[in-house]
PDB file of C-alpha atoms and ligand atoms in Angstrom:
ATOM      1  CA  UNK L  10     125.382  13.314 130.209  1.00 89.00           C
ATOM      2  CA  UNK L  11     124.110  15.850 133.128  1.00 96.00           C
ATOM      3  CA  UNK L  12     124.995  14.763 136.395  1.00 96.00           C
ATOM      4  CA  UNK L  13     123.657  16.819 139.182  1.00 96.00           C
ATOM      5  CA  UNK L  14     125.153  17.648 142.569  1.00 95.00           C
ATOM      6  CA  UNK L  15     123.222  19.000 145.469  1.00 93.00           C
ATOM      7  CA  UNK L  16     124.918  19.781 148.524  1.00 91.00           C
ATOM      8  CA  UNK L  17     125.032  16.303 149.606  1.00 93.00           C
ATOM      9  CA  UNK L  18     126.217  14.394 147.016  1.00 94.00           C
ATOM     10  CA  UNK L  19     128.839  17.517 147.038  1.00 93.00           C
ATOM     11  CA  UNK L  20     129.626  16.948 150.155  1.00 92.00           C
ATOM     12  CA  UNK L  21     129.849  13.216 150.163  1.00 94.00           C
ATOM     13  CA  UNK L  22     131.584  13.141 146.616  1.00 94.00           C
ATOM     14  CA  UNK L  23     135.292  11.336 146.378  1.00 95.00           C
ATOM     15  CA  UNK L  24     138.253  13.596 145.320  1.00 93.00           C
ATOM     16  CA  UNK L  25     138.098  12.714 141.471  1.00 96.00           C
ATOM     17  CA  UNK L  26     134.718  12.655 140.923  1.00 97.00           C
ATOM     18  CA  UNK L  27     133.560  15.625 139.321  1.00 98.00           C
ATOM     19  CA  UNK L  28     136.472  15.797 137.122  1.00 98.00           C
ATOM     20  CA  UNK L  29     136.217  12.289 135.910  1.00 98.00           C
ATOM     21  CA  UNK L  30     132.478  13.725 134.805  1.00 98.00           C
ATOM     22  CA  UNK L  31     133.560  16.307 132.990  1.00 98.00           C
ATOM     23  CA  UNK L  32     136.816  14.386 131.432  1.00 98.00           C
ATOM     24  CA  UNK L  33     133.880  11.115 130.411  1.00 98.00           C
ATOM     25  CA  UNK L  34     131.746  14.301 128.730  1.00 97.00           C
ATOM     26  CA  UNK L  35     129.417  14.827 131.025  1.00 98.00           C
ATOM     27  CA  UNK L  36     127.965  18.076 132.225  1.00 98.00           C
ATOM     28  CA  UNK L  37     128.818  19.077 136.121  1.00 98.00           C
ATOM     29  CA  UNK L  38     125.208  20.989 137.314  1.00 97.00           C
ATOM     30  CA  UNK L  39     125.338  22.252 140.670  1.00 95.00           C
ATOM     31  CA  UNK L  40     121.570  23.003 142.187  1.00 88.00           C
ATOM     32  CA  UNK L  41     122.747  25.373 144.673  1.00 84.00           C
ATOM     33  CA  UNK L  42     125.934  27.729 143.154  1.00 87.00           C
ATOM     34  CA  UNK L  43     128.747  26.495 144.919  1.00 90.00           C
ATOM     35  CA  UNK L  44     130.503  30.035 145.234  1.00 93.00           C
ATOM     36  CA  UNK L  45     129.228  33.386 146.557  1.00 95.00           C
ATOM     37  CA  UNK L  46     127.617  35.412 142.995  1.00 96.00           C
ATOM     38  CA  UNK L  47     127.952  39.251 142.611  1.00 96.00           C
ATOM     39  CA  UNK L  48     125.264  40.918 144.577  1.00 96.00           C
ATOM     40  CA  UNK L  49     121.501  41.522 143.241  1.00 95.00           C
ATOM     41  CA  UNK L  50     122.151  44.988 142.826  1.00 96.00           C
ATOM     42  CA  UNK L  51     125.849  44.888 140.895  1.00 96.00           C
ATOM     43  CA  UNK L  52     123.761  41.925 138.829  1.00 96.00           C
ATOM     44  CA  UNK L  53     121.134  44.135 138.343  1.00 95.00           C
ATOM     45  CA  UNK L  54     123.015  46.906 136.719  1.00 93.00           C
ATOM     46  CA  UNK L  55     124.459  44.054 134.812  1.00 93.00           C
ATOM     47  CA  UNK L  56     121.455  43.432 133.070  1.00 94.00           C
ATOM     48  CA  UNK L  57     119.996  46.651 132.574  1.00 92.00           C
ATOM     49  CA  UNK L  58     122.793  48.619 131.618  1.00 89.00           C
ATOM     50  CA  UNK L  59     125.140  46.502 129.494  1.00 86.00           C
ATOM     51  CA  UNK L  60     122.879  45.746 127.049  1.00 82.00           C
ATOM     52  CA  UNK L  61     122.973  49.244 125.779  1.00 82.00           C
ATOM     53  CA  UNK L  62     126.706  49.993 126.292  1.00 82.00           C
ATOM     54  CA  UNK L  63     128.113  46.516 124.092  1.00 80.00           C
ATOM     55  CA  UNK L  64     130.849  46.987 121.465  1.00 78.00           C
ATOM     56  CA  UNK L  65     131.180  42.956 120.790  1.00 76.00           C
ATOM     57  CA  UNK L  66     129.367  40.030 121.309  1.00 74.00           C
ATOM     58  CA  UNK L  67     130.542  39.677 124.779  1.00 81.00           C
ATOM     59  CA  UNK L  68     131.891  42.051 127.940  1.00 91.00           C
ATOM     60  CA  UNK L  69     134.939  39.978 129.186  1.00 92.00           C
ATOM     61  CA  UNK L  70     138.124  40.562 131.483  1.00 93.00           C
ATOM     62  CA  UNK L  71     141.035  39.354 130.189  1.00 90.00           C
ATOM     63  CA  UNK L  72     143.959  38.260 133.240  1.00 87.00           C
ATOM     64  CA  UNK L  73     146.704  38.848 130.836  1.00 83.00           C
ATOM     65  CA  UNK L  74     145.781  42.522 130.184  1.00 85.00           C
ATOM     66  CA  UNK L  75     143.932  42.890 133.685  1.00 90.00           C
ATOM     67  CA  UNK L  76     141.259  45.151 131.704  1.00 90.00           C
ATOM     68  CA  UNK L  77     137.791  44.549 130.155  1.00 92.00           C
ATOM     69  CA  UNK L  78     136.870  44.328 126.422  1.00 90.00           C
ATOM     70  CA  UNK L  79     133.606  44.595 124.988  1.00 89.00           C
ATOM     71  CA  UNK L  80     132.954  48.192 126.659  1.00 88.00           C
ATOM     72  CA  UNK L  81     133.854  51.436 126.065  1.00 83.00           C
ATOM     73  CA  UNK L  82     136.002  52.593 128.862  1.00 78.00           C
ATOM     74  CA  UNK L  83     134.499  55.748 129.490  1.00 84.00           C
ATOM     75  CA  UNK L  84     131.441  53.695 130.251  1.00 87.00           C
ATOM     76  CA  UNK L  85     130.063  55.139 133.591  1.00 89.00           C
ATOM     77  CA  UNK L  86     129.611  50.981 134.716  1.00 90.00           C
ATOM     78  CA  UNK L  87     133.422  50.131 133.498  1.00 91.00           C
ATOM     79  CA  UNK L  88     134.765  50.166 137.201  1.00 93.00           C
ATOM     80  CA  UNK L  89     131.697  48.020 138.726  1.00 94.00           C
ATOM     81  CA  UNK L  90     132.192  45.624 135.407  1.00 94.00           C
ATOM     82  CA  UNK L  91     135.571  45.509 136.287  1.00 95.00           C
ATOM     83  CA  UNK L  92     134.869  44.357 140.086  1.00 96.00           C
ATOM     84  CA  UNK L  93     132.511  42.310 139.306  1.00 96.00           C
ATOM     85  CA  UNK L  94     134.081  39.871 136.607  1.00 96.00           C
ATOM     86  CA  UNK L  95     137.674  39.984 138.095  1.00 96.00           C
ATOM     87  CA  UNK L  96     136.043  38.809 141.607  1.00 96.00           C
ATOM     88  CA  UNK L  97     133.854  36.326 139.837  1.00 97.00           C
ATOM     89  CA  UNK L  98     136.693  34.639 138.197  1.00 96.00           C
ATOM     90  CA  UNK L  99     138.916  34.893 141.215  1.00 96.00           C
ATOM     91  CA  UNK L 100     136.333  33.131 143.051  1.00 97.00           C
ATOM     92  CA  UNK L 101     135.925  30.448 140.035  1.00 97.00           C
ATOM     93  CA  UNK L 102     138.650  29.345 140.311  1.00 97.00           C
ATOM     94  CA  UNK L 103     139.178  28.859 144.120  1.00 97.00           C
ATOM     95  CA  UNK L 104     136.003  26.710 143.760  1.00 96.00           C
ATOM     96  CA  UNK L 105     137.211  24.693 140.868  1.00 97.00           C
ATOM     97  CA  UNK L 106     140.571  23.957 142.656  1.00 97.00           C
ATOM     98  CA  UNK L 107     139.075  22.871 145.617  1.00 95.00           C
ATOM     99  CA  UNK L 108     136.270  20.515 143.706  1.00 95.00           C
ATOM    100  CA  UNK L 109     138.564  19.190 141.696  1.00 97.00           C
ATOM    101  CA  UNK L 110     142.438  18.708 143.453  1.00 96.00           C
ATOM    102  CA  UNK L 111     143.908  17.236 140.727  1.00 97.00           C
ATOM    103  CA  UNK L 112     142.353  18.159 137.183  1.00 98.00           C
ATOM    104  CA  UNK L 113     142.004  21.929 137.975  1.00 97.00           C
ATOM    105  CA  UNK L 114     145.849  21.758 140.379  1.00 97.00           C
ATOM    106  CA  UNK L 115     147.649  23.713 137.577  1.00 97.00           C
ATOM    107  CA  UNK L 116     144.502  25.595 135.792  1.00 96.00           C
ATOM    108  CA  UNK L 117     144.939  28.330 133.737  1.00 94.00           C
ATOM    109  CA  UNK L 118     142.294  31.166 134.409  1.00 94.00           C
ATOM    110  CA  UNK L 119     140.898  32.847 130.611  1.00 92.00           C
ATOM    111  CA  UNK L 120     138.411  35.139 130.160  1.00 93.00           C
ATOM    112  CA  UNK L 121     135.628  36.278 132.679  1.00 95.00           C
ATOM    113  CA  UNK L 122     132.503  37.379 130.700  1.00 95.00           C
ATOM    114  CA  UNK L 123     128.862  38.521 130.816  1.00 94.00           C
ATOM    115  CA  UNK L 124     126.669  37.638 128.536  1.00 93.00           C
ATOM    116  CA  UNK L 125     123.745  40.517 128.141  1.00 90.00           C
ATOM    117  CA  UNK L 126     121.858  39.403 124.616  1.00 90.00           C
ATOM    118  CA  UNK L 127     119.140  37.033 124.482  1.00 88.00           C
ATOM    119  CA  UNK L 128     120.521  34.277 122.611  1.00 87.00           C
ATOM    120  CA  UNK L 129     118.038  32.984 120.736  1.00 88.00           C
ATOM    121  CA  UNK L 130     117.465  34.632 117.112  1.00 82.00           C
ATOM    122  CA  UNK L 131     121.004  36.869 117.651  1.00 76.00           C
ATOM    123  CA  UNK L 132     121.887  36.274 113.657  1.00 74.00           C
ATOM    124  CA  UNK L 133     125.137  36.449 114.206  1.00 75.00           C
ATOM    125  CA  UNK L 134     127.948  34.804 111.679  1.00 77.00           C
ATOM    126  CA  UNK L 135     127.524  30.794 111.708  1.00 74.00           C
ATOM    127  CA  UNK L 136     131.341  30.190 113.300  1.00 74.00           C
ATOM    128  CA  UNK L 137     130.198  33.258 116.108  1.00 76.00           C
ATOM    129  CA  UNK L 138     126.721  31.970 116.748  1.00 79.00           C
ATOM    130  CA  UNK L 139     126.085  30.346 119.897  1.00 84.00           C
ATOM    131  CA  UNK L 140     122.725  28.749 118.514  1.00 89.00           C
ATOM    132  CA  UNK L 141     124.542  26.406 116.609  1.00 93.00           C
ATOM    133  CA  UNK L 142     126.055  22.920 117.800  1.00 95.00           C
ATOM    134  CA  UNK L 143     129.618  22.708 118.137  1.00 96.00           C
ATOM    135  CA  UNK L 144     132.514  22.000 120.361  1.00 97.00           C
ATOM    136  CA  UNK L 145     135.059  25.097 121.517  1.00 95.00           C
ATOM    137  CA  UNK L 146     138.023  25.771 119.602  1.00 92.00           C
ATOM    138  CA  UNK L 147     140.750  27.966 118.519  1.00 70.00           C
ATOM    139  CA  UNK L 148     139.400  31.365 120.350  1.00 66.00           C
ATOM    140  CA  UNK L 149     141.614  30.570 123.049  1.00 70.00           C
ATOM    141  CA  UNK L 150     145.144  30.830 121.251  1.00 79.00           C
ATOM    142  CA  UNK L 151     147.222  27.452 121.097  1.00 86.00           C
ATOM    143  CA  UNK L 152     145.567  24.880 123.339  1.00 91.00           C
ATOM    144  CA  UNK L 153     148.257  22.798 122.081  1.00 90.00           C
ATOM    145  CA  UNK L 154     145.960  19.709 123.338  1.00 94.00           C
ATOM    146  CA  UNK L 155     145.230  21.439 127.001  1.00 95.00           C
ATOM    147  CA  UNK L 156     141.354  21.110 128.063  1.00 97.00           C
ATOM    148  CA  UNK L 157     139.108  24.099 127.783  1.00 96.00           C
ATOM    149  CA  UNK L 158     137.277  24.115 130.433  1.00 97.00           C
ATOM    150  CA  UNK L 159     134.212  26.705 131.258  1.00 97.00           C
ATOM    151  CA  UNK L 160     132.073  27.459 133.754  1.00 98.00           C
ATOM    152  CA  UNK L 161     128.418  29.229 133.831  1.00 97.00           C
ATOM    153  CA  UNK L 162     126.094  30.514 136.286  1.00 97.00           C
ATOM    154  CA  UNK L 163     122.485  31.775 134.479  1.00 97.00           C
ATOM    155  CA  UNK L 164     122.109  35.013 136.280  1.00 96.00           C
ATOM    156  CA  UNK L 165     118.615  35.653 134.753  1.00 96.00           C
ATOM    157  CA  UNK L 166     116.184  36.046 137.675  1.00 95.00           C
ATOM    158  CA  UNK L 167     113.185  34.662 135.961  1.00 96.00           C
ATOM    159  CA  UNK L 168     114.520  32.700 132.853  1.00 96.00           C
ATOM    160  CA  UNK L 169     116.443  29.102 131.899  1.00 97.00           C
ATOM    161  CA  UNK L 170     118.827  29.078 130.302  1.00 97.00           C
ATOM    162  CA  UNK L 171     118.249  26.175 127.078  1.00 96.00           C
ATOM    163  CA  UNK L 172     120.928  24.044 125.715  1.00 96.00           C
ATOM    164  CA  UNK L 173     121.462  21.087 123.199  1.00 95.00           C
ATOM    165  CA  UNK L 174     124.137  18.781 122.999  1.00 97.00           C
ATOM    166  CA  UNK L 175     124.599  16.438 120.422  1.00 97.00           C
ATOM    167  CA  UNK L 176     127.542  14.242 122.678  1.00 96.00           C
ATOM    168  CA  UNK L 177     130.859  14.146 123.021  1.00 97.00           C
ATOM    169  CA  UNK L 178     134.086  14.054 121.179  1.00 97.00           C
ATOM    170  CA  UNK L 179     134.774  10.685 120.765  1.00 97.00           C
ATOM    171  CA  UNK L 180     131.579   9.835 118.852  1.00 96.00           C
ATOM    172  CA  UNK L 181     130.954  12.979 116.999  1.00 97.00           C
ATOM    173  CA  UNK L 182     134.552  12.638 115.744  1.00 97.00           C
ATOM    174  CA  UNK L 183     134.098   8.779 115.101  1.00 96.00           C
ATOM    175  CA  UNK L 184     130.794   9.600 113.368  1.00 95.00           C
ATOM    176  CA  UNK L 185     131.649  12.775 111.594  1.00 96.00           C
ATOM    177  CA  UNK L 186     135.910  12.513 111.452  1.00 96.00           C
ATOM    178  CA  UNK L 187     136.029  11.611 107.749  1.00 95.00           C
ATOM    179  CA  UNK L 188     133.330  13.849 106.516  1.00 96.00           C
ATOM    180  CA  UNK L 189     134.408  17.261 108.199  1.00 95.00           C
ATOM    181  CA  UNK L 190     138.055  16.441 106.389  1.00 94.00           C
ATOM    182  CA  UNK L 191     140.195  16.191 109.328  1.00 94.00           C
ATOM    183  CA  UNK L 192     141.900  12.966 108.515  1.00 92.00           C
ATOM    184  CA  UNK L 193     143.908  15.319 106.021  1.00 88.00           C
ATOM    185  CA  UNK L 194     145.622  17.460 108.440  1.00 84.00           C
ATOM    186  CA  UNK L 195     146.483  14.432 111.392  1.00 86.00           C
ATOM    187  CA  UNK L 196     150.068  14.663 112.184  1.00 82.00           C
ATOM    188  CA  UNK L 197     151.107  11.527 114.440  1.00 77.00           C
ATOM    189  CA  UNK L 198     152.528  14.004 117.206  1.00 77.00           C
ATOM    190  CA  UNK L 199     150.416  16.896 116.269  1.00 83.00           C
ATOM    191  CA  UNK L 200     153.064  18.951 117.377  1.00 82.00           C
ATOM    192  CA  UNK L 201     154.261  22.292 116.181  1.00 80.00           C
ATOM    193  CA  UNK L 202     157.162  22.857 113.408  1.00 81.00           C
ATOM    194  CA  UNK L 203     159.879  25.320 113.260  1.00 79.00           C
ATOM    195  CA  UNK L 204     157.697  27.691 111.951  1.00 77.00           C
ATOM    196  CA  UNK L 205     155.314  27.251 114.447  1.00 79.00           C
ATOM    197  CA  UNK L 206     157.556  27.516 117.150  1.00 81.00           C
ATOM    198  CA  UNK L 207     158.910  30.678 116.087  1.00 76.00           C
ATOM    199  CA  UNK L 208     155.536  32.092 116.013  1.00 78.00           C
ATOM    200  CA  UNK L 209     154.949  31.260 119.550  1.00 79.00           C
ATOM    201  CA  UNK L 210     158.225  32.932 120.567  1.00 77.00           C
ATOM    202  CA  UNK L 211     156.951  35.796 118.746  1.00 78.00           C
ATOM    203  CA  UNK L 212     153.680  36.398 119.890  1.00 71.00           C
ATOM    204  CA  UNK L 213     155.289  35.671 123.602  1.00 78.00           C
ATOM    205  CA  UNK L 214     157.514  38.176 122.844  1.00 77.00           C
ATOM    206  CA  UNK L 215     154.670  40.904 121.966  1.00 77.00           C
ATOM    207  CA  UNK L 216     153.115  39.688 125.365  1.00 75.00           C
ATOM    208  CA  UNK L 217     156.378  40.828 126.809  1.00 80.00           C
ATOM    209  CA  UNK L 218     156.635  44.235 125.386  1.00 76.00           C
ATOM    210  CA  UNK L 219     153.264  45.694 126.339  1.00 78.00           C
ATOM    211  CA  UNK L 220     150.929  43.780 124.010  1.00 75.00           C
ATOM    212  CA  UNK L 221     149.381  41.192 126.390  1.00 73.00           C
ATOM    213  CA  UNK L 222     146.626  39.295 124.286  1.00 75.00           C
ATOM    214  CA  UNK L 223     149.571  38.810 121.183  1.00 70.00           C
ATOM    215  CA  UNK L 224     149.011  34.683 122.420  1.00 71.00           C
ATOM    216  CA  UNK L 225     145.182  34.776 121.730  1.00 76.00           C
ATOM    217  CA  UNK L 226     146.507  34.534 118.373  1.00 76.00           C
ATOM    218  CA  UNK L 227     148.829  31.895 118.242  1.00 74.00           C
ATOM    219  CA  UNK L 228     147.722  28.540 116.522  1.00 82.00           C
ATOM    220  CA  UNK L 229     149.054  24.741 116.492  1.00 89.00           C
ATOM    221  CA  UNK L 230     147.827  21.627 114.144  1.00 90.00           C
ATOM    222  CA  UNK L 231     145.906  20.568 116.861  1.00 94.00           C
ATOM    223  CA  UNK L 232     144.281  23.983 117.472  1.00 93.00           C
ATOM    224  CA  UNK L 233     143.797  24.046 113.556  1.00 92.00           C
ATOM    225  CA  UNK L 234     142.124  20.402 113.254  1.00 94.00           C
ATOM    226  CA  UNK L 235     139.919  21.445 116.405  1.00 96.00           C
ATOM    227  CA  UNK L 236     138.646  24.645 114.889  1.00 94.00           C
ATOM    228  CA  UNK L 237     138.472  22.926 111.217  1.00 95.00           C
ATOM    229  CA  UNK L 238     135.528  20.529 113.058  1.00 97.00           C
ATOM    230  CA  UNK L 239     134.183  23.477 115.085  1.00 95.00           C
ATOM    231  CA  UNK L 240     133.709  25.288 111.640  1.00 95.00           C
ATOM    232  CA  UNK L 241     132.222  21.957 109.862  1.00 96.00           C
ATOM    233  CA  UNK L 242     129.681  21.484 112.839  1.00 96.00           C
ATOM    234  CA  UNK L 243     128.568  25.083 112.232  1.00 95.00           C
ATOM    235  CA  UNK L 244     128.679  25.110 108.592  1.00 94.00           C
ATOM    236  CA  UNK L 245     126.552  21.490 107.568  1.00 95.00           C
ATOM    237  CA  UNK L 246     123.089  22.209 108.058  1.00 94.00           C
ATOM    238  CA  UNK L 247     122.884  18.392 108.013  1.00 94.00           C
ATOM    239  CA  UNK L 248     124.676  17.975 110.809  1.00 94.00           C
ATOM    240  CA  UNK L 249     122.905  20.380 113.208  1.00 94.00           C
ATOM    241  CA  UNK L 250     119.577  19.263 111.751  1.00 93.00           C
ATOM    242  CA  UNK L 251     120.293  15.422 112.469  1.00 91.00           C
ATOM    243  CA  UNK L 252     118.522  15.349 116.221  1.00 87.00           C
ATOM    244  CA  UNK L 253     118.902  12.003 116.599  1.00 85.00           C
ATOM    245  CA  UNK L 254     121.208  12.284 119.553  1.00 85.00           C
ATOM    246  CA  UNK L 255     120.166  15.649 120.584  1.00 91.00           C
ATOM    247  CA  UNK L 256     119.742  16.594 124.481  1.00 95.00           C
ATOM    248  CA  UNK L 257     117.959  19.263 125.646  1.00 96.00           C
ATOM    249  CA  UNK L 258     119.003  20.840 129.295  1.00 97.00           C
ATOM    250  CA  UNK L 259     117.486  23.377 130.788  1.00 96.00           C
ATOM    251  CA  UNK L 260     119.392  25.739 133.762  1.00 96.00           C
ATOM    252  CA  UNK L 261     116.942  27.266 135.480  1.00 95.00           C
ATOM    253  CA  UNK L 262     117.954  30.782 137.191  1.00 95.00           C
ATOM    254  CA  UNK L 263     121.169  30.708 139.482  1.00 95.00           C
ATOM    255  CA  UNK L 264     121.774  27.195 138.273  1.00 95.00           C
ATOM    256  CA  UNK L 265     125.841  27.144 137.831  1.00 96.00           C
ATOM    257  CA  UNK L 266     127.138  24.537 135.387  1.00 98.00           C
ATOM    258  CA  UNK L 267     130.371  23.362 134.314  1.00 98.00           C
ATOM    259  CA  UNK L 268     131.863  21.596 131.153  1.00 98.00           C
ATOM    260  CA  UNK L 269     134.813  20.515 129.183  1.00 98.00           C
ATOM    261  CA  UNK L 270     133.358  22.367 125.786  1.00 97.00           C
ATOM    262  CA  UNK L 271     136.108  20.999 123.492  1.00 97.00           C
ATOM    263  CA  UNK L 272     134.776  17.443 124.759  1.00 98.00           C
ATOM    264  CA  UNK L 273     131.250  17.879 124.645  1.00 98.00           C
ATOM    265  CA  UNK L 274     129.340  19.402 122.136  1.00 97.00           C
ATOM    266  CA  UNK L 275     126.855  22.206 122.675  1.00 97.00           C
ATOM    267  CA  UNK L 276     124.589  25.274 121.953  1.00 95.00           C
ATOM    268  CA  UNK L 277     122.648  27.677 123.241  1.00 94.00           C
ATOM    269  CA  UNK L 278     118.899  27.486 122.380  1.00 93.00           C
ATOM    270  CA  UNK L 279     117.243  30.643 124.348  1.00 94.00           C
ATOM    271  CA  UNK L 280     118.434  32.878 127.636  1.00 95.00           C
ATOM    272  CA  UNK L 281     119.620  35.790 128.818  1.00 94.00           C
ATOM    273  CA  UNK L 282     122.165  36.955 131.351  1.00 95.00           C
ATOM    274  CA  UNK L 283     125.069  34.732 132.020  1.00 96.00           C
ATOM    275  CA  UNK L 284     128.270  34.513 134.076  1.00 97.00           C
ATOM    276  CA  UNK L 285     130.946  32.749 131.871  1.00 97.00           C
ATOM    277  CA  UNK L 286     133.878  31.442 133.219  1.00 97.00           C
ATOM    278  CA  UNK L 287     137.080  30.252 130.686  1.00 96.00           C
ATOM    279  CA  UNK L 288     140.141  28.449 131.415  1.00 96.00           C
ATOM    280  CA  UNK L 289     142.777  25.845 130.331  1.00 95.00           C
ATOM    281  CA  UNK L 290     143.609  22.849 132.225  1.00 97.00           C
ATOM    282  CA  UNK L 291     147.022  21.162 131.443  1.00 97.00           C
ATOM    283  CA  UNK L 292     146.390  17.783 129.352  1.00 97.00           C
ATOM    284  CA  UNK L 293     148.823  15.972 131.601  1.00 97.00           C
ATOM    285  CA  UNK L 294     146.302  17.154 134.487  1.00 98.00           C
ATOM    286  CA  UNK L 295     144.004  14.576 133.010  1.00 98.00           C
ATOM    287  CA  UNK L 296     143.063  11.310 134.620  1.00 98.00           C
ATOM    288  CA  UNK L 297     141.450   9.223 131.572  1.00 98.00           C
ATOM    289  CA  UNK L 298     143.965  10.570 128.799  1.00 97.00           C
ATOM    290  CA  UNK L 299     142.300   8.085 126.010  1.00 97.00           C
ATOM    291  CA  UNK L 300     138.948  10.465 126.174  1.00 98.00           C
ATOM    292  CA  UNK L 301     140.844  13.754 125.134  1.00 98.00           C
ATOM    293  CA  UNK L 302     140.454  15.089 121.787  1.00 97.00           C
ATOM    294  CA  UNK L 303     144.288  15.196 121.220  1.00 96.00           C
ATOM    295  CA  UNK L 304     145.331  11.594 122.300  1.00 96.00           C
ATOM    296  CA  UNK L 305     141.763  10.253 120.104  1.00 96.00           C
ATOM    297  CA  UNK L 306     143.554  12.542 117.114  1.00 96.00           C
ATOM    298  CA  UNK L 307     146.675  11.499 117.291  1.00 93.00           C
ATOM    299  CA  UNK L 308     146.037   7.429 117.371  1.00 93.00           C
ATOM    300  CA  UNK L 309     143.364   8.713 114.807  1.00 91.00           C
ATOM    301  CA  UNK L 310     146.723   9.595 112.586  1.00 88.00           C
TER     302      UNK L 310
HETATM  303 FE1  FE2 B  28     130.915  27.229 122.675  1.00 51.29          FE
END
């Protein structure tokens, strides 16, 4: 599930190679950080200082708003957060484009965040916890079937950064499908209905008239089946206490990582400090279309 790219293998690797990984469910780990990271001392005031200035679980700049969230905006560190996550994600997504020509050629740049919180022992809701298994869903608007894809760099000096995994889509859903109840809401197209459509145009529509995060909102049955299994992995303490196919990885500090996290199931065990990357890639952008969670769903139906 990890595969690991120095600069050689990087160097020597063929055009679809990394994004065949990440579309198979594997993990992309690069041991040197493929793009230039904020300096030490704008990462620095990272860690010390947002910690203490947090209004959610996360500090994030959002593209369609061009602001950040998560911080009060008198905050004396609101310009340097700014810099720092809007030049991070600018540079993301350069890198991404130029590792991967054709799964990230149309990509859709999300959210930018820092993480500041330990993660381990947070006690936060079970659907907001990162401690828990579970595959990404639904806190993205309407995916409609498009790939969320992330990217992380563990900006702790000193400290890895743990996850488990308990594998990808296609098994977990063959394994746990039935139980977690999402046979019941398969459409064959999966598609949205009048009603859903109008929503869309709506919440477009807001976007348009000066309310530019109205689409985080928006929903479609595949969004809804996605986040229905997202909420049963986090909710059956069975489930996240079977280890039986658990991995452990470990990203030690600077390590950068990236990962399709509606294919491949995940959580974060301990660490603190991290540089998290969000976008959507276009399902047609996929090479190996049987592997996505909406073409599995749909013959599923
Ligand atoms: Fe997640």
């Amino acid at each position: 599930m990890l595969q690991e790219f120095d600069k050689a293998r990087l160097a020597s690797a063929a055009p679809n190679e990394i994004g065949d990984a990440l579309e198979r469910g594997d993990i992309v780990k690069f041991t040197s950080c493929p793009i230039q990271l904020p300096t030490s001392e704008q990462l620095e005031v990272l860690r010390t200082e947002l910690p203490n200035q947090l209004k959610r679980k996360n500090v994030s700049y959002h593209p369609e708003a061009d602001r950040v969230t998560g911080l009060d905006d008198q905050s004396p560190i609101a310009d340097l957060v700014y810099e720092v996550l809007s030049t991070h994600r600018d540079r993301i997504t350069k890198c991404l484009q130029t590792l991967m020509p054709t799964l990230a050629r149309n990509i859709r740049p999300g959210t930018c965040s820092f993480r500041p919180l330990e993660e381990k022992g947070r006690n936060l809701k079970p659907h907001a916890s990162n401690e828990l298994v579970h595959i990404d869903a639904g806190a993205y608007g309407a995916t409609n079937g498009d790939r969320i894809l992330r990217a992380f760099v563990n900006v702790n000096p000193t400290r890895d950064r743990v996850w488990a995994s308990k594998g990808a889509f296609p098994d977990l859903f063959k394994q746990h499908g039935h139980a977690a109840g999402l046979y019941n809401d398969l459409t064959p197209t999966l598609e949205r209905g009048v009603f859903g459509k109008f929503r869309t145009s709506l919440l477009n529509g807001m976007a348009r008239i000066g309310l530019p995060l109205a689409p985080m909102l928006d929903s479609s049955p595949y969004d809804r089946v996605m986040r229905k299994f997202h909420n049963y992995m986090k909710d059956t303490p069975a489930f996240q206490q079977n280890t039986e196919t658990d991995e452990t990885f470990y990203f030690e500090p600077f390590a950068t990582w990236i990962v399709l996290t509606d294919m491949v199931s995940h959580a974060s065990l301990s660490g603190q400090h991290a540089l998290v990357y969000t976008a959507l890639v276009p399902l047609q952008d996929c090479r190996l279309q049987d592997l996505a969670p909406f073409n599995i769903l749909r013959a599923a139906a």
